[in-house]
Coordinates of C-alpha atoms in Angstrom, one line a residue:
M1 CA -7.4 -11.2 -4.8
A2 CA -5.2 -14.2 -4.2
N3 CA -6.4 -18.0 -4.8
D4 CA -6.4 -18.0 -0.6
E5 CA -8.5 -15.1 0.1
T6 CA -11.8 -14.5 0.6
P7 CA -13.7 -11.2 0.6
V8 CA -14.1 -11.4 4.5
S9 CA -10.1 -11.2 4.4
R10 CA -10.0 -7.8 2.6
E11 CA -12.8 -6.7 4.8
I12 CA -11.7 -2.7 6.7
I13 CA -11.4 -2.0 10.6
Q14 CA -9.9 0.6 10.9
I15 CA -7.7 2.9 8.6
S16 CA -4.8 4.9 10.1
P17 CA -2.4 7.9 7.3
C18 CA 1.6 7.7 7.3
D19 CA 4.4 9.0 6.3
G20 CA 7.8 7.5 4.9
W21 CA 7.0 4.3 3.6
V22 CA 6.9 2.3 0.8
F23 CA 5.7 -0.3 -0.6
R24 CA 8.8 -2.0 -3.1
H25 CA 7.9 -4.2 -5.0
K26 CA 11.7 -6.0 -7.5
N27 CA 10.2 -6.8 -10.7
A28 CA 13.3 -10.0 -12.7
H29 CA 14.7 -6.9 -15.9
R30 CA 14.2 -3.5 -14.7
A31 CA 14.4 -0.8 -12.1
D32 CA 12.0 -2.0 -8.4
S33 CA 7.8 -0.6 -8.7
I34 CA 7.7 1.7 -5.7
Y35 CA 4.1 3.3 -4.4
P36 CA 4.2 5.8 -1.1
V37 CA 2.6 4.4 1.3
A38 CA -0.6 6.6 2.4
A39 CA -2.9 4.6 4.6
W40 CA -2.3 1.4 7.1
A41 CA -4.7 -0.8 7.2
L42 CA -6.4 -3.3 9.8
L43 CA -8.0 -6.4 8.1
S44 CA -10.5 -8.2 10.0
T45 CA -8.4 -11.1 10.4
G46 CA -5.8 -9.1 12.2
A47 CA -4.0 -8.6 9.7
V48 CA -2.0 -4.3 8.6
V49 CA -1.7 -3.8 5.4
G50 CA -0.9 -0.8 3.3
L51 CA -3.1 1.0 1.3
I52 CA -1.3 2.2 -2.2
S53 CA -1.8 5.5 -5.0
V54 CA -2.3 4.1 -8.0
A55 CA -2.5 5.5 -11.3
D56 CA -5.6 3.9 -12.8
A57 CA -7.2 2.9 -8.9
K58 CA -10.6 4.9 -9.6
D59 CA -14.4 5.2 -7.8
H60 CA -17.9 5.3 -9.6
H61 CA -17.7 8.6 -9.3
G62 CA -14.1 8.5 -11.1
R63 CA -12.4 9.6 -8.1
A64 CA -9.1 8.6 -6.9
K65 CA -9.1 5.7 -4.0
L66 CA -6.5 3.5 -1.8
V67 CA -6.2 0.4 -3.1
F68 CA -3.9 -2.5 -1.4
P69 CA -0.6 -3.2 -3.3
P70 CA 0.1 -5.8 -6.3
P71 CA -0.5 -9.8 -5.6
L72 CA 3.1 -9.9 -6.2
G73 CA 5.0 -10.4 -3.2
G74 CA 7.4 -6.7 -2.4
T75 CA 8.5 -5.3 1.2
Y76 CA 7.2 -2.7 2.9
E77 CA 10.0 0.0 4.2
R78 CA 10.6 3.0 6.1
V79 CA 12.2 5.7 3.8
S80 CA 11.7 8.7 6.0
H81 CA 11.6 10.1 9.7
P82 CA 7.5 11.3 9.5
A83 CA 8.9 14.3 11.2
S84 CA 11.7 14.6 8.3
E85 CA 11.9 18.2 6.6
T86 CA 12.4 15.8 3.4
P87 CA 10.8 12.8 2.1
Y88 CA 12.8 10.0 1.6
D89 CA 16.1 11.0 2.8

């Protein structure tokens, strides 16, 4: 959580699935980090944030869970159309 964020600012009130979007974080001396966005989360503040899956994100039962993107800055990018048969074209 960034310094200016509170638990309330991260309260999710609605989730909608999405397809064909990624969160891209530029790295200084290596390839960009790219995370497929699984869902859009509407926060109690009115902000919309993409939820991603990462390898080590697990709940207290050891099941995979969706998380907020890393607080490193980045962009959401459209990489395919949901009706497309070829993802990330």
